[in-house]
XYZ file of C-alpha atoms in Angstrom:
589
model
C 10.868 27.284 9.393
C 8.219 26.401 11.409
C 8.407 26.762 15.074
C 8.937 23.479 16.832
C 7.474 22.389 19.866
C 10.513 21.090 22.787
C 9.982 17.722 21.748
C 10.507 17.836 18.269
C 13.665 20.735 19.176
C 15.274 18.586 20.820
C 15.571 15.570 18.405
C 15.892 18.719 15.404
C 19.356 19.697 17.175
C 20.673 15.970 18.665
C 22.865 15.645 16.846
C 24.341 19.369 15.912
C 24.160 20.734 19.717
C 24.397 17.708 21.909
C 28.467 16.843 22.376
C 27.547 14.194 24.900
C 24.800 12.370 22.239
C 24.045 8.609 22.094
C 24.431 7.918 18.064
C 21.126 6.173 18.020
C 17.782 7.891 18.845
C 14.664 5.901 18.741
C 11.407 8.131 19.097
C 8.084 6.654 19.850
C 5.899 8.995 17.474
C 1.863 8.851 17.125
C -0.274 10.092 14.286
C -0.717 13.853 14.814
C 2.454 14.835 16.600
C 4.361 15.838 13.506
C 6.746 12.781 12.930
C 7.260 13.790 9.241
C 7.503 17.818 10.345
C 10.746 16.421 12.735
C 12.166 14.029 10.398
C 12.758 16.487 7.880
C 13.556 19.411 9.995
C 16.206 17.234 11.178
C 17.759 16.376 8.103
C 17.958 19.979 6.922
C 19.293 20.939 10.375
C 22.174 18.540 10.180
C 23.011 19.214 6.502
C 23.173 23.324 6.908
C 25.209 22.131 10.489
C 27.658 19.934 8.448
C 27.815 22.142 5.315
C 28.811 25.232 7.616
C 31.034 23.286 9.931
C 32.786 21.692 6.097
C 32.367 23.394 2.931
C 33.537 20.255 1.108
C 30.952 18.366 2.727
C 29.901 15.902 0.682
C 27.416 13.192 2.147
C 23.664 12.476 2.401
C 21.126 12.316 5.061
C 18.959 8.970 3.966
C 15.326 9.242 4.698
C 13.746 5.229 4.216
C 9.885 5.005 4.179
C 7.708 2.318 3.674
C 5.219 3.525 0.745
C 5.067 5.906 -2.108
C 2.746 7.698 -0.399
C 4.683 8.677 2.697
C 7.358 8.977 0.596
C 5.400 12.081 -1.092
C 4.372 13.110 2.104
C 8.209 13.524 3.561
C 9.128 15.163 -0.177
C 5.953 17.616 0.590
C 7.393 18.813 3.838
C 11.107 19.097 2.049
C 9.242 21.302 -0.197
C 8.085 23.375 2.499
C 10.302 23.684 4.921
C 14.075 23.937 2.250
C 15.592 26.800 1.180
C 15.354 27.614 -2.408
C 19.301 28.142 -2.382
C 19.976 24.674 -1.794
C 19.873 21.726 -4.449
C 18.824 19.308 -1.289
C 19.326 16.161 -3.978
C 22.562 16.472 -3.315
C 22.184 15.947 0.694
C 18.767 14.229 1.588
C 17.718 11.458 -0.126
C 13.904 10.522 0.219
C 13.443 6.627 -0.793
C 11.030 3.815 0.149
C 12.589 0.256 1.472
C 11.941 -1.361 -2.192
C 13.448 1.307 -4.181
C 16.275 1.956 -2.000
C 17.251 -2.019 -2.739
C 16.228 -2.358 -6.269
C 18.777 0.306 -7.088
C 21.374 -1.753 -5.461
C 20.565 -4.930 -6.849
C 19.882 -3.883 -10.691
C 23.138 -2.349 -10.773
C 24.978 -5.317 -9.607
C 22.174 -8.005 -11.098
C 25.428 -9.700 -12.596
C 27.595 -9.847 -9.802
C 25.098 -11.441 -8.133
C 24.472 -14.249 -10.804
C 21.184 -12.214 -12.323
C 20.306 -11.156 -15.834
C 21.359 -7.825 -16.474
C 17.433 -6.717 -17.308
C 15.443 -7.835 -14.617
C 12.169 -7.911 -14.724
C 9.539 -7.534 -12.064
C 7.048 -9.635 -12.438
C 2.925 -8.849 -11.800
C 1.458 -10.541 -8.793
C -1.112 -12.246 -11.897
C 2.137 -13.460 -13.660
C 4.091 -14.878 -10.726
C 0.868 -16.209 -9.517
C 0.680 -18.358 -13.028
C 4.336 -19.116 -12.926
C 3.747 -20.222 -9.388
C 0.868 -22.796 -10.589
C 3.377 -23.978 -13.198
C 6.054 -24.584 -11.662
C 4.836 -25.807 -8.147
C 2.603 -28.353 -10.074
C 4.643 -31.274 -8.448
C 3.462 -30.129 -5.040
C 0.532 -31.900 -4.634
C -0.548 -30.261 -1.946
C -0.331 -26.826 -3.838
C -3.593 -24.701 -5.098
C -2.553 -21.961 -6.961
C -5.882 -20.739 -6.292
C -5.695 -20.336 -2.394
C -4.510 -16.573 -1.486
C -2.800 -18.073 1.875
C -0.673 -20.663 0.154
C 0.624 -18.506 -2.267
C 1.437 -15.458 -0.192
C 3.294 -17.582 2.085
C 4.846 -19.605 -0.549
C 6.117 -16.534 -2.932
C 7.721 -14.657 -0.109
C 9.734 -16.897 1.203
C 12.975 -15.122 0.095
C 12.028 -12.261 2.467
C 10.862 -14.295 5.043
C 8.708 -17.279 6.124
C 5.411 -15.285 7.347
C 3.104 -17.939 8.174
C -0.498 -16.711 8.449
C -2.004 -17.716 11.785
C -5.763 -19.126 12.997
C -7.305 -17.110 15.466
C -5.984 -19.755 18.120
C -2.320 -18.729 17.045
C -1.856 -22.264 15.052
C -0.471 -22.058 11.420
C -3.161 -22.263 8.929
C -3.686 -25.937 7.812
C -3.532 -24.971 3.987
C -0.164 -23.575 4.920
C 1.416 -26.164 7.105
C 1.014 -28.695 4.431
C 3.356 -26.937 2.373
C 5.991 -26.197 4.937
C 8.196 -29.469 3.880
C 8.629 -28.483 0.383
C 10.004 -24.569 1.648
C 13.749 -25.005 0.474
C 11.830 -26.562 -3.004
C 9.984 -23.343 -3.092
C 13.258 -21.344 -2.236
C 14.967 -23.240 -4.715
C 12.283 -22.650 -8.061
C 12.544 -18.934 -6.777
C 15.385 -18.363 -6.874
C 15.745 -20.516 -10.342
C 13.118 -17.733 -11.855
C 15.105 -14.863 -10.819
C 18.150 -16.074 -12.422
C 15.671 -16.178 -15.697
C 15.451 -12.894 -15.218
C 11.702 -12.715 -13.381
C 11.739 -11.293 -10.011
C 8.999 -9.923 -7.764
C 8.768 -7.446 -5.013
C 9.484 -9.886 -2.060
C 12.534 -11.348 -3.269
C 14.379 -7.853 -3.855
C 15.226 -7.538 -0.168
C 16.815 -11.058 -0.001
C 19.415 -9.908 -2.329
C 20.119 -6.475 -1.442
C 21.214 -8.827 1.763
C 23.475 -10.907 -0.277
C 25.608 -7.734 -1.732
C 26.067 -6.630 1.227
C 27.222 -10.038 2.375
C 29.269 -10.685 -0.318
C 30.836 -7.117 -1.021
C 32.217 -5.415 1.820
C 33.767 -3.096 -0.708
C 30.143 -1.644 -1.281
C 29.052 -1.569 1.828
C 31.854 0.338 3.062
C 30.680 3.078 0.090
C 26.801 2.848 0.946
C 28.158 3.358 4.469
C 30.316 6.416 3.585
C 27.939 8.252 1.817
C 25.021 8.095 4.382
C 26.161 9.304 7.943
C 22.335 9.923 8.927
C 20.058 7.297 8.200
C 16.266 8.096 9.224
C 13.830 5.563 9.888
C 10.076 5.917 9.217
C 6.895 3.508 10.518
C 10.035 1.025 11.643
C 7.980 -1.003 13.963
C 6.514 -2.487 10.524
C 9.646 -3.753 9.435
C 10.506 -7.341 8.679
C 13.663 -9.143 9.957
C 15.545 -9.103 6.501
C 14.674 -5.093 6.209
C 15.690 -4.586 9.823
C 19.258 -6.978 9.458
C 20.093 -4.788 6.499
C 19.484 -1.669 8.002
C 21.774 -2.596 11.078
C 24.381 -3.061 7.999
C 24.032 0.372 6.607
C 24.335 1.757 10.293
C 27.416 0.065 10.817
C 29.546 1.233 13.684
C 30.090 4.772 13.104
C 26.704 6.349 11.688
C 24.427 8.430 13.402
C 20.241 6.973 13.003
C 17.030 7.835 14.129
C 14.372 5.203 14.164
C 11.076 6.667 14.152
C 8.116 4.036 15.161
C 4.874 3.868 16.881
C 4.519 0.327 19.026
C 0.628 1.290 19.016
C 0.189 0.934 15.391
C 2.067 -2.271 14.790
C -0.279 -4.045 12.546
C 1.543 -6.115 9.741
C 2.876 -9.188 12.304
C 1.476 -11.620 9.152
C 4.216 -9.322 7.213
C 7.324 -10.218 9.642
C 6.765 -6.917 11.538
C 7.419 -7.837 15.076
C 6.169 -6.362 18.476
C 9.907 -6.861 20.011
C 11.478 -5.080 17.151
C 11.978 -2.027 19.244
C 12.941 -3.886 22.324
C 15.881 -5.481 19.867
C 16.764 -2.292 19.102
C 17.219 -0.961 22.846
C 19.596 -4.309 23.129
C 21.351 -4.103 19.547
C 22.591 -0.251 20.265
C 22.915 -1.116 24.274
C 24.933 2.216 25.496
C 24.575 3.928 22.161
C 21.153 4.627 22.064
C 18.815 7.214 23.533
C 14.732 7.002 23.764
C 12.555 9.579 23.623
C 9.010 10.370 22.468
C 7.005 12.618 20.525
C 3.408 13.616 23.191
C 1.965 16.816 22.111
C -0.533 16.036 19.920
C -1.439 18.974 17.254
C -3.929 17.582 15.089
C -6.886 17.789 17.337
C -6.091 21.066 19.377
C -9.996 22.190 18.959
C -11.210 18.318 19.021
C -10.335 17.661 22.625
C -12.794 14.744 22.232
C -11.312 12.731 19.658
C -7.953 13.203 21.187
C -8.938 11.732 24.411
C -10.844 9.262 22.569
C -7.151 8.213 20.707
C -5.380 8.351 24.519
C -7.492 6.033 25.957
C -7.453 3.469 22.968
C -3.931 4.087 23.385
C -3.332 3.372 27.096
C -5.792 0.595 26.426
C -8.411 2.038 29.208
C -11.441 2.836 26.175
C -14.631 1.465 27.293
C -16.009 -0.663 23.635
C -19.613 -0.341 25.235
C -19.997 3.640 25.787
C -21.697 5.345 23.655
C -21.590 8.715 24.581
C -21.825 10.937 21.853
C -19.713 14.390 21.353
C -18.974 17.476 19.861
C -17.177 15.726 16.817
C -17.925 11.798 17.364
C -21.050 10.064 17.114
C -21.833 6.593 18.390
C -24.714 4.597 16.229
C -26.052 1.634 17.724
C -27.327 -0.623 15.016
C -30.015 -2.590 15.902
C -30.288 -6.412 14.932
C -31.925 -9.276 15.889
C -28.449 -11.166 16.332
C -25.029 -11.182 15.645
C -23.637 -13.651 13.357
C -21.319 -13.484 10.545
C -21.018 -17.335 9.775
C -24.824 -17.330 9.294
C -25.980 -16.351 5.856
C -29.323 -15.688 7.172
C -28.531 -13.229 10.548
C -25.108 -11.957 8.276
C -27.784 -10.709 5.037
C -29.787 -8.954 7.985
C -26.998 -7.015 9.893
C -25.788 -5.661 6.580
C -29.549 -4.575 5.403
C -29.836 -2.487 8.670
C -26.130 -1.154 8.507
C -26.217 0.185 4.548
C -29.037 2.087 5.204
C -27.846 4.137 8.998
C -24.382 4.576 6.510
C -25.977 6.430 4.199
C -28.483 8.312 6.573
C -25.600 9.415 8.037
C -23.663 10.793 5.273
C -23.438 14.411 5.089
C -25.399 15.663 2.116
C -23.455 16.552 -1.433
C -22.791 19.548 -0.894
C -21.353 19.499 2.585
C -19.423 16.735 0.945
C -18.006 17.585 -2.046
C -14.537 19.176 -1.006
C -14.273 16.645 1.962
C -12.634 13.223 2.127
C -15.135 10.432 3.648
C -13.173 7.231 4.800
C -15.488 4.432 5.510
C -13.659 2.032 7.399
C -13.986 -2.034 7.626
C -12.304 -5.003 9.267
C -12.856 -7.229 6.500
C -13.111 -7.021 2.486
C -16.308 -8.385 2.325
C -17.833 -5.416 3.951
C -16.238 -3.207 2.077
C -17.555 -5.019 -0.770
C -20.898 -5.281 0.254
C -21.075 -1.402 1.295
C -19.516 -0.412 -2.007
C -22.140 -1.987 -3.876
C -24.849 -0.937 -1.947
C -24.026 2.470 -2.252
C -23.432 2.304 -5.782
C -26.756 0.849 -6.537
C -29.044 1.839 -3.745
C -28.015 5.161 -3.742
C -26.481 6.018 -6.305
C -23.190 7.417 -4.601
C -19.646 6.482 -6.898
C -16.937 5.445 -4.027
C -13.603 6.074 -4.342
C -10.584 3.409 -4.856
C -7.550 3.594 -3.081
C -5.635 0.833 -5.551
C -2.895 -0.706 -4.516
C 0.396 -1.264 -6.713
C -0.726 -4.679 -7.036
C -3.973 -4.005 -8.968
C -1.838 -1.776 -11.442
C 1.358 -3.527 -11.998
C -1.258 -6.018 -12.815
C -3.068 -4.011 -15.684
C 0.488 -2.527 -17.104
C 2.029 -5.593 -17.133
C -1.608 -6.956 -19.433
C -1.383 -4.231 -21.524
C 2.491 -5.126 -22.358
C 1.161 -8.487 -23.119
C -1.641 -7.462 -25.569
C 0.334 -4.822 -27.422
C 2.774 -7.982 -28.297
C -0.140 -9.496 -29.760
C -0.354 -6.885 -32.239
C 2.572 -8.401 -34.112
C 0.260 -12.045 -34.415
C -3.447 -12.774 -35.382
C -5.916 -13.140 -32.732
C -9.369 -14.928 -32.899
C -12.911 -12.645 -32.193
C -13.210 -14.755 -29.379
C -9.695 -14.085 -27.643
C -10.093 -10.795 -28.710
C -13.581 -10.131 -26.936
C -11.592 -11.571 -24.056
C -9.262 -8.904 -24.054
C -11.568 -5.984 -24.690
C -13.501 -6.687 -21.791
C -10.371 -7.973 -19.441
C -9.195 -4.383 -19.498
C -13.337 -2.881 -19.299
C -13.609 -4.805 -16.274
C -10.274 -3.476 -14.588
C -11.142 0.151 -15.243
C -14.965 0.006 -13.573
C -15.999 -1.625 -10.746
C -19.615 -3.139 -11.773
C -19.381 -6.312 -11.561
C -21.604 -7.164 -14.570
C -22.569 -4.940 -18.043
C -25.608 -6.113 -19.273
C -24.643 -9.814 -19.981
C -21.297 -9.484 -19.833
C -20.410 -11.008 -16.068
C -17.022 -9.739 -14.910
C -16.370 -13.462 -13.014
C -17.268 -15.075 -16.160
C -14.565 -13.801 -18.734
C -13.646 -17.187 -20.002
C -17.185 -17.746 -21.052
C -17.053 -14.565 -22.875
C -17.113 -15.259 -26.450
C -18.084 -13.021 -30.101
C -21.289 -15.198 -30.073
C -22.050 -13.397 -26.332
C -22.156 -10.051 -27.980
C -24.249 -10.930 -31.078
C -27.108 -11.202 -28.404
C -26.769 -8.043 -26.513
C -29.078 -5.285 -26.109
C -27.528 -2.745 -24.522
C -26.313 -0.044 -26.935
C -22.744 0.130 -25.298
C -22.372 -3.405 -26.035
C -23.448 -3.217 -29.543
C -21.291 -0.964 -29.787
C -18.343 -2.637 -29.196
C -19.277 -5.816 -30.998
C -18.790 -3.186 -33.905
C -15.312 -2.362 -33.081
C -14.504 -5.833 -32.896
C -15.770 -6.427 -36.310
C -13.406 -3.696 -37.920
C -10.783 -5.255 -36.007
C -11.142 -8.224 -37.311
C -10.939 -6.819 -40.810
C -7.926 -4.642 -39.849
C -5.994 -6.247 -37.763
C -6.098 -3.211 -35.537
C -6.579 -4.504 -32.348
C -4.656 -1.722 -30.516
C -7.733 1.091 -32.031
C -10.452 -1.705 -31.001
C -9.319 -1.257 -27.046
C -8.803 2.166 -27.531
C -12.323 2.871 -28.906
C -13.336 0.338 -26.200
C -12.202 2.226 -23.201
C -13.165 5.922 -24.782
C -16.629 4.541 -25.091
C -15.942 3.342 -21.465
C -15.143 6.221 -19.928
C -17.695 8.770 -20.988
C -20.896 5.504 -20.125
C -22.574 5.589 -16.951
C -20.700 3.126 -15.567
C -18.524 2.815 -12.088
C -15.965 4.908 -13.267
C -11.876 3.395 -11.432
C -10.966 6.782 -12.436
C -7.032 5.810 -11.237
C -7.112 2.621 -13.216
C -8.534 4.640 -16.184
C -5.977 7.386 -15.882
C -3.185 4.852 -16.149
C -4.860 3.103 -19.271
C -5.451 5.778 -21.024
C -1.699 7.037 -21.043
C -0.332 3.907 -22.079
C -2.767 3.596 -24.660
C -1.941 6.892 -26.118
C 1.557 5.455 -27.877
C 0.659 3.763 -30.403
C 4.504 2.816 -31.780
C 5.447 1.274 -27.744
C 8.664 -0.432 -25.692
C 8.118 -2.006 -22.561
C 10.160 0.655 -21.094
C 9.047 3.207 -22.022
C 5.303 2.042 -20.346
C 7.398 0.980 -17.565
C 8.549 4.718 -17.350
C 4.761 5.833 -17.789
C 3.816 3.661 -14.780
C 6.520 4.795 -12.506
C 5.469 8.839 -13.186
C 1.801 7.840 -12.532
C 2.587 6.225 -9.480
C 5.129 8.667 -8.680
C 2.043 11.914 -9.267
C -0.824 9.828 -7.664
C 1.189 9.689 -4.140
C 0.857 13.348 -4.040
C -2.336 13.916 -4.582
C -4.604 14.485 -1.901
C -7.912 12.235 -0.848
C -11.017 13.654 -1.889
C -14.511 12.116 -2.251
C -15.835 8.630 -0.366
C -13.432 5.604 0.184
C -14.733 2.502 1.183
C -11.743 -0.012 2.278
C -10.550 -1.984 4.931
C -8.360 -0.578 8.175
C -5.058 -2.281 6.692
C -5.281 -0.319 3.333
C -5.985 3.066 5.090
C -2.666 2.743 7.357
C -0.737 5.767 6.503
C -3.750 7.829 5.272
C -6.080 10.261 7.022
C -9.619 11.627 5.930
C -11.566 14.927 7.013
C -14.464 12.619 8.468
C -14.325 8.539 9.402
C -16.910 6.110 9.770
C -15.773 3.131 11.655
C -17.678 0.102 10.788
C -18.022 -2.777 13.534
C -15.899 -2.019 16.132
C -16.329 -4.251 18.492
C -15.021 -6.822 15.899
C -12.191 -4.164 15.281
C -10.890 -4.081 18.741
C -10.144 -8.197 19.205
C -6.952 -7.406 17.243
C -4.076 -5.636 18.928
C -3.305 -1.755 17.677
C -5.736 -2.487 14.942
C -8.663 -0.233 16.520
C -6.582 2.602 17.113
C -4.927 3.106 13.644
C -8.842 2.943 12.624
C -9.649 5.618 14.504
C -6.682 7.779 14.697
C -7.205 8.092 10.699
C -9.295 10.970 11.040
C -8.845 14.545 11.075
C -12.652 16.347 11.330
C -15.147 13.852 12.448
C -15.698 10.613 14.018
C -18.719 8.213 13.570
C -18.985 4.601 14.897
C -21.394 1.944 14.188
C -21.426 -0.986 15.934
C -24.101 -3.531 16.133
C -26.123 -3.864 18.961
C -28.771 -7.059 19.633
């Protein structure tokens, strides 16, 4: 095993070498100072410790994430640091909050008044059924992202976005007197058998309400519970986690109160503090300092310290070894003005992509590019797309793909009906559009699908569209509409177009079963999102600070951030994404 620091000894052997041990250990733990190294080194510590101490030994160590992708991250270190001559399924458990719950709560759907085969719906489906079934709510747009966000997570918890001025936003208060309504036609779709991510934890809470019989087992088999990221919990994660703790079971909660970020989420700055007061004289503190990512980057580490300690001056630009500060020069600063907003972004694509490190410096490196906002991401994205000719990366989100899977279910059921050219057409390029990112091909306008008809691609001139009119013409004489995509997305992927190359991975395995079952591309989804998580970044990613939580990249260009640092913690998880290289912009009148 890898030698440990003191630190990360001492919370490795708390509970194996430390008679006089609190049962609770929380450990403050920044990026670089080898949380996930600790965590599993501890569960492997305790397991040979109890497996040596008991050869009947029979329970688990549960290790409780956040994301996939951590989730691969702690299974890479298991990997690494386990002994080949032990079958460490049977004693550590790696699992992510949603998982861990929808395990519970499809095994006891019934008990708990459900239909034995739930389904999860797509955030496009639940967003129609919302429309539908809301309709009496006058008040209610479908169409506004705030409204329904707040509205369709209500069984987890009532996270009401928040002005700038720390007022609820008026397009959400107007809904707050229909909430138990909302609740109600919720809860009235799961028990149809639809359910989507956010209601999953409100239920694992009633089993473990209602059977004290289970909880008892759950409780049995897990006397180590490990936390990761907790500080980003929500109330309804954090009350059931208590549950699983109990009285008797030994947990460490690992967190970092500097990179608290998802407050809209339910994630709560006193979360920790509760903690300290839940497990009052049964709980021990300690903290994770030496920081081993940067050992020959002294510069970027201090940089991280003092954004940290909250003593980083936003107006020095002193350049160093392995950061560089870019003033961008404008003639004023302005987002809500068209006008000045056009001009800061003209100036800022261009010292972007001066900066860039040529190809072939490039090529093996990941290049995060990070934003406050989407519409700079968007706007950088397509400017280095078709300015200069650089393909960016996409991190998607499960969102975006439970999206296209859940289409694709939908069309392949249409095989068993006759569709019109028109719908068809529809469907070709619904799919097109989610597996390349320009926003228009030829004619064909990617925000104008419901204008897209046969008659659109009868005028056409491109050759890929011509194309494609032709395999919707044999379609329509075959009734193959399942070969017309397929053709569709071959033709697709070897064009010239913005290649999603994750979005086209996942299409083309679910396209390549022709006989189907839902659960079987269920099954294809899962292993897809299962392989992705492992894989490591490579190439340029353009996205927003939020979305690159949890990731890190060789070099990172930090867009605007001045406008970055207004929000609490939110500057230093931008910066303490990177590994190699550091480079700033921020815009200067």
């Amino acid at each position: 095993m890898i030698k440990p620091n003191p630190e990360q000894e001492y919370i490795i052997n708390y509970f194996t070498q430390n008679n006089s041990r609190n049962r609770v250990l929380l450990v403050e733990a920044p990026p670089g100072t080898g949380k996930t190294f600790t965590a599993v080194a501890t569960a492997i510590n305790y397991t040979y410790f109890n497996i040596k101490t008991n050869p009947l030994y029979n329970k688990k160590v549960l290790i409780l994430t956040f994301s996939k992708n951590a989730k691969a991250q702690i299974e890479k270190q298991l990997d690494i640091l386990g002994s080949r001559d032990v079958n460490w399924d049977k004693y550590i458990e790696i699992t992510n909050f949603h998982s861990f719950f929808q395990k519970y709560v499809w095994a006891y759907s019934q008990y708990l008044g459900l239909k034995e085969n739930l389904i999860i719906m797509s955030t496009k489906q639940r967003r129609e059924a919302f429309k539908n079934k809301l309709s009496f709510i006058p008040e209610y747009d479908g169409d506004d992202k705030e409204q329904y966000e707040w509205a369709e997570s209500l069984l987890e918890g009532d996270f009401r976005p928040l002005t700038y001025k720390g007022n609820v936003k008026p397009t959400v208060k107007k809904l707050i007197p229909y909430k138990e309504d909302i609740k109600d036609i919720i809860k009235e779709m799961n028990r149809e058998g639809y359910i989507g991510f956010s209601d999953i934890a409100y239920y694992m809470w009633k089993l473990l309400q209602k059977s004290q019989a289970l909880l008892n087992i759950i409780q049995n088999k897990y006397n180590l519970i490990i936390l990761d990221e907790y500080q980003d919990s929500s109330d309804l994660q954090d009350k059931i986690i208590k549950k699983l703790i109990g009285m008797n079971n030994n947990a460490i909660f690992f967190a970092d109160s500097k990179q608290m970020i998802y407050g809209w989420r339910g994630a709560s700055s006193e979360r920790l503090n509760n903690l300290l007061n839940n497990y009052m004289g049964e709980i021990k503190q300690k903290e994770l300092l030496e920081v081993m990512r940067f050992k020959s980057r002294k510069d970027i580490e201090n940089t991280l310290k003092e954004v940290r300690e909250g003593t980083h001056n936003i107006k020095n630009f002193n350049s160093s070894e392995n950061i560089k500060y870019i003033k961008v020069k404008v003639r004023g600063k302005n987002i809500y003005s068209k006008e000045i907003k056009n001009h800061m972004f003209a100036v800022l694509k261009y010292r972007v992509f001066h900066e860039l490190p040529k190809y072939k410096d490039r090529k093996n490196k990941s290049i995060g590019i990070l934003c406050r906002g989407n519409e700079q991401v968007n706007l950088l994205k397509k400017a280095l797309k078709e300015e200069f000719n650089i393909n960016s990366q996409t991190i998607n989100n499960n969102e975006d793909e439970h999206n296209v899977v859940c289409d694709l279910i939908e069309f392949m059921r249409k095989q068993q009906s006759k569709i019109n050219e028109d719908e068809l057409c529809r469907e070709i390029f619904k799919y097109i559009f989610a597996v390349v990112d320009d926003s228009n091909i030829g004619s064909i306008n990617r925000n104008k699908l419901d204008d897209v008809s046969f008659n659109s691609l009868k005028r056409v001139r491109l050759d890929i569209l011509k194309t494609i009119r032709s395999y919707v013409e044999e379609a329509m004489v075959d009734n193959n509409y399942y070969k017309c995509l397929c053709n569709s997305i071959k033709l697709i992927n070897g064009s010239e177009l913005q290649i999603n190359y994750d979005l086209m991975s996942l299409v083309k395995k679910v396209l390549k079963f022709s006989s189907y079952s839902e659960d079987k591309i269920m099954d294809i989804f899962l292993q897809y999102q299962y392989l992705k998580a492992f894989r490591e970044l490579k190439g340029i990613y353009v996205l927003n600070v939020h979305q690159s939580k949890g990731r890190e990249f060789d070099y990172v260009y930090l867009i605007d951030r001045e406008a970055i640092n207004k929000e609490e913690n939110l500057l230093y998880v931008a910066l303490s994404r990177v590994k190699e290289k550091l480079v700033v912009f921020d815009w200067v009148v």
